[in-house]
Amino acid sequence: MAELITGPDGAVVDGVLRLGADGVVAAAGYEVTTTRTVSGLRYDVLTPAGEQLSWTAPMAAQRMLVLGGARSGKSTEAERLLADHADTIYVATGGDGSADPEWAERIALHRSRRPASWGLVETIDLVPLLETAGPPLLIDCFTLWLARTMDECEVWSDYSRAAEVEKRIERLADAWSATTRLVVAVSNEVGSGVVPADAGTRLYRDLMGRVNATLARRSETVLWCVAGRTVAL
């Protein structure tokens, strides 16, 4: 009977055929078929004795979305996920804080706890970054990206311009899905409270839900932070 032994680095069949997330170390007489599935790379093996077995190499998380409310610990969790990557680029979507001393103080606090080796890009033009190969990205956050995108599209003076924002959400999601980078992004869940009193805030809340749901569907890992605790969704 064929022997399949699995471990953190992959699987071994009969002590000779090695299977892993990156491919196969072949062995004479073994036929291997690979199929990419939503769960990872599935190996179907036919042994020299005619026995068949299957094993799926779990898919490595490449796109991670960290959700939560204000002061929930989501940014700290996102930074922890990339702490071992000294070349990480921190993508700040909230501006430089030059017009708001309180906001500048928040930015300084974030900078003080990040590794000195990390790079910094301040932009809401995320698609080119996601489409370009390179080191890991930490995007903080989609909440501010949406607010500034709505500013750019002048939605607050004409709500019908939300259609352009929705197009930008789809372009962002497509780039997120196709990126070759390791990427972690932070976003707020803003729909758990009372219904906003004004139409503009209701529109923002609804679009924020669209951003989160769209990107979550295209992520390998989605985490929820509350009261400093993190739960996988």
Coordinates of C-alpha atoms in Angstrom, one line a residue:
M1 CA 0.0 0.0 0.0
A2 CA 1.3 3.4 -1.0
E3 CA 2.6 5.5 1.9
L4 CA 1.9 9.3 2.1
I5 CA 3.6 11.3 4.8
T6 CA 2.8 15.0 5.1
G7 CA 4.6 17.8 6.9
P8 CA 5.1 21.6 6.9
D9 CA 7.3 21.4 3.9
G10 CA 5.1 19.2 1.7
A11 CA 4.4 15.5 1.3
V12 CA 6.5 12.4 0.5
V13 CA 5.1 9.3 -1.2
D14 CA 6.8 6.0 -0.5
G15 CA 9.9 7.9 0.8
V16 CA 10.9 8.9 -2.7
L17 CA 8.4 11.1 -4.5
R18 CA 8.3 14.6 -3.0
L19 CA 5.4 17.0 -3.4
G20 CA 5.3 20.6 -2.4
A21 CA 3.6 24.0 -2.9
D22 CA 6.3 24.8 -5.5
G23 CA 6.2 21.6 -7.5
V24 CA 7.5 18.0 -7.6
V25 CA 10.8 16.2 -7.1
A26 CA 10.1 13.3 -9.4
A27 CA 10.8 9.6 -8.9
A28 CA 10.9 6.9 -11.5
G29 CA 7.6 5.0 -12.1
Y30 CA 5.4 7.6 -10.5
E31 CA 2.9 9.6 -12.6
V32 CA 1.8 12.9 -11.2
T33 CA -1.0 15.2 -12.4
T34 CA -1.4 18.7 -10.9
T35 CA -4.5 20.8 -10.7
R36 CA -4.8 24.3 -9.3
T37 CA -7.8 24.6 -7.0
V38 CA -9.2 27.3 -4.7
S39 CA -7.6 25.4 -1.8
G40 CA -4.1 25.0 -3.3
L41 CA -2.2 22.8 -5.7
R42 CA -3.7 19.3 -5.9
Y43 CA -1.5 16.3 -6.8
D44 CA -3.0 13.1 -8.1
V45 CA -0.4 10.4 -8.0
L46 CA -0.4 7.0 -9.8
T47 CA 2.3 4.7 -8.2
P48 CA 4.3 2.0 -10.0
A49 CA 2.0 -0.6 -8.3
G50 CA -1.1 1.1 -9.8
E51 CA -2.4 2.7 -6.6
Q52 CA -3.8 6.2 -6.8
L53 CA -3.7 8.9 -4.1
S54 CA -4.2 12.6 -3.9
W55 CA -2.8 15.4 -1.8
T56 CA -3.3 19.2 -1.9
A57 CA -0.5 21.6 -1.0
P58 CA -2.2 24.5 0.9
M59 CA -2.1 27.8 -0.9
A60 CA 0.3 30.3 0.6
A61 CA -1.4 33.5 1.7
Q62 CA -0.4 36.2 -0.7
R63 CA -3.2 38.7 -0.2
M64 CA -4.2 39.4 3.4
L65 CA -7.0 41.8 4.4
V66 CA -7.2 43.0 8.0
L67 CA -10.5 44.4 9.0
G68 CA -11.7 46.1 12.2
G69 CA -13.1 49.2 13.9
A70 CA -11.3 52.2 15.2
R71 CA -8.5 51.4 17.6
S72 CA -9.2 47.6 17.2
G73 CA -5.5 46.7 16.7
K74 CA -5.8 46.1 13.0
S75 CA -2.8 48.2 11.9
T76 CA -0.6 46.6 14.6
E77 CA -1.7 43.2 13.4
A78 CA -0.9 44.1 9.8
E79 CA 2.5 45.3 10.8
R80 CA 3.1 42.1 12.7
L81 CA 2.3 40.0 9.6
L82 CA 5.1 41.6 7.7
A83 CA 7.6 42.1 10.6
D84 CA 10.0 39.5 9.1
H85 CA 10.1 41.3 5.7
A86 CA 12.8 44.0 6.1
D87 CA 12.1 45.4 2.6
T88 CA 8.4 46.0 3.1
I89 CA 7.0 49.2 1.5
Y90 CA 4.4 51.0 3.7
V91 CA 1.7 52.5 1.5
A92 CA 0.0 55.4 3.4
T93 CA -3.2 56.5 1.8
G94 CA -4.1 59.3 4.3
G95 CA -1.7 62.1 3.2
D96 CA 1.2 63.5 5.1
G97 CA -0.7 65.3 7.8
S98 CA 0.7 68.7 7.0
A99 CA -2.7 70.4 7.3
D100 CA -3.8 68.7 10.6
P101 CA -1.5 68.6 13.6
E102 CA -3.6 65.8 15.3
W103 CA -3.4 63.7 12.2
A104 CA 0.4 64.4 11.9
E105 CA 0.8 63.1 15.5
R106 CA -1.0 59.8 14.5
I107 CA 1.3 59.4 11.5
A108 CA 4.4 60.0 13.7
L109 CA 3.2 57.3 16.1
H110 CA 2.7 54.8 13.2
R111 CA 6.2 55.6 11.9
S112 CA 7.9 55.2 15.3
R113 CA 6.8 51.5 15.6
R114 CA 7.6 50.4 12.1
P115 CA 11.0 48.9 11.2
A116 CA 13.5 51.6 10.1
S117 CA 14.3 49.5 7.0
W118 CA 10.7 49.8 5.6
G119 CA 10.1 52.1 2.7
L120 CA 7.3 54.6 2.5
V121 CA 5.0 55.6 -0.4
E122 CA 2.2 58.2 0.2
T123 CA -0.4 57.7 -2.5
I124 CA -3.9 56.6 -3.3
D125 CA -2.8 55.4 -6.8
L126 CA -2.6 51.8 -5.7
V127 CA -3.1 50.0 -9.1
P128 CA 0.4 50.7 -10.5
L129 CA 2.0 49.5 -7.2
L130 CA 0.0 46.3 -7.3
E131 CA 0.7 45.7 -11.0
T132 CA 4.5 46.1 -10.6
A133 CA 6.7 43.3 -9.2
G134 CA 8.6 44.1 -6.0
P135 CA 8.8 43.7 -2.3
P136 CA 5.8 43.3 0.0
L137 CA 3.3 46.1 0.4
L138 CA 1.4 47.1 3.6
I139 CA -1.5 49.3 2.5
D140 CA -2.9 51.4 5.4
C141 CA -5.7 51.9 4.6
F142 CA -8.5 51.3 2.2
T143 CA -10.8 53.4 4.3
L144 CA -8.8 56.6 3.7
W145 CA -8.3 55.5 0.0
L146 CA -12.0 55.5 -0.5
A147 CA -12.6 58.9 1.2
R148 CA -9.8 60.5 -0.9
T149 CA -11.0 58.8 -4.1
M150 CA -14.5 60.2 -3.4
D151 CA -12.9 63.6 -3.0
E152 CA -11.1 63.2 -6.4
C153 CA -14.3 62.2 -8.1
E154 CA -16.2 65.1 -6.5
V155 CA -18.9 62.8 -5.2
W156 CA -19.8 65.0 -2.3
S157 CA -21.3 67.6 -4.6
D158 CA -22.9 65.1 -7.0
Y159 CA -23.7 61.7 -5.7
S160 CA -24.2 60.3 -9.3
R161 CA -20.4 60.4 -9.6
A162 CA -20.3 57.4 -7.3
A163 CA -20.4 55.3 -10.5
E164 CA -16.8 56.4 -11.2
V165 CA -15.8 55.4 -7.7
E166 CA -17.3 52.0 -8.3
K167 CA -15.2 51.6 -11.5
R168 CA -12.1 52.5 -9.5
I169 CA -13.0 49.9 -6.9
E170 CA -13.2 47.2 -9.6
R171 CA -9.9 48.3 -11.1
L172 CA -8.3 48.1 -7.6
A173 CA -9.8 44.6 -7.0
D174 CA -8.5 43.4 -10.4
A175 CA -5.0 44.6 -9.6
W176 CA -5.3 43.1 -6.1
S177 CA -6.3 39.7 -7.6
A178 CA -3.5 39.7 -10.1
T179 CA -0.6 41.1 -8.0
T180 CA 2.6 39.1 -7.7
R181 CA 3.6 40.8 -4.5
L182 CA 2.9 39.7 -1.0
V183 CA 0.4 42.4 0.2
V184 CA -1.3 43.1 3.5
A185 CA -4.0 45.8 3.6
V186 CA -6.0 47.4 6.4
S187 CA -9.6 48.5 6.2
N188 CA -12.3 49.7 8.6
E189 CA -15.7 48.1 9.0
V190 CA -17.9 51.1 9.3
G191 CA -21.4 49.6 8.9
S192 CA -21.9 48.2 12.4
G193 CA -23.3 51.3 13.9
V194 CA -26.4 53.4 13.4
V195 CA -27.6 54.4 10.0
P196 CA -26.0 57.7 9.2
A197 CA -28.4 60.7 9.1
D198 CA -27.2 62.2 5.8
A199 CA -27.1 60.8 2.3
G200 CA -23.4 61.4 1.7
T201 CA -22.3 59.5 4.8
R202 CA -24.7 56.7 3.9
L203 CA -23.2 56.5 0.5
Y204 CA -19.7 56.4 2.0
R205 CA -20.7 53.6 4.3
D206 CA -22.2 51.5 1.5
L207 CA -19.2 52.0 -0.8
M208 CA -16.9 51.0 2.1
G209 CA -18.9 47.8 2.5
R210 CA -18.4 47.2 -1.3
V211 CA -14.7 47.7 -1.0
N212 CA -14.3 45.3 1.9
A213 CA -16.6 42.6 0.4
T214 CA -15.0 42.8 -3.0
L215 CA -11.4 42.6 -1.8
A216 CA -12.2 39.9 0.9
R217 CA -13.6 37.6 -1.9
R218 CA -10.2 38.0 -3.7
S219 CA -8.0 37.4 -0.6
E220 CA -6.5 34.2 0.7
T221 CA -6.6 35.5 4.3
V222 CA -9.2 37.8 5.9
L223 CA -8.7 38.7 9.6
W224 CA -11.1 40.5 11.9
C225 CA -9.7 42.6 14.8
V226 CA -11.7 43.6 17.8
A227 CA -10.5 44.8 21.2
G228 CA -6.9 43.9 20.3
R229 CA -7.9 40.3 19.5
T230 CA -7.6 38.8 16.0
V231 CA -10.0 36.2 14.5
A232 CA -9.6 34.6 11.1
L233 CA -12.8 34.8 8.9

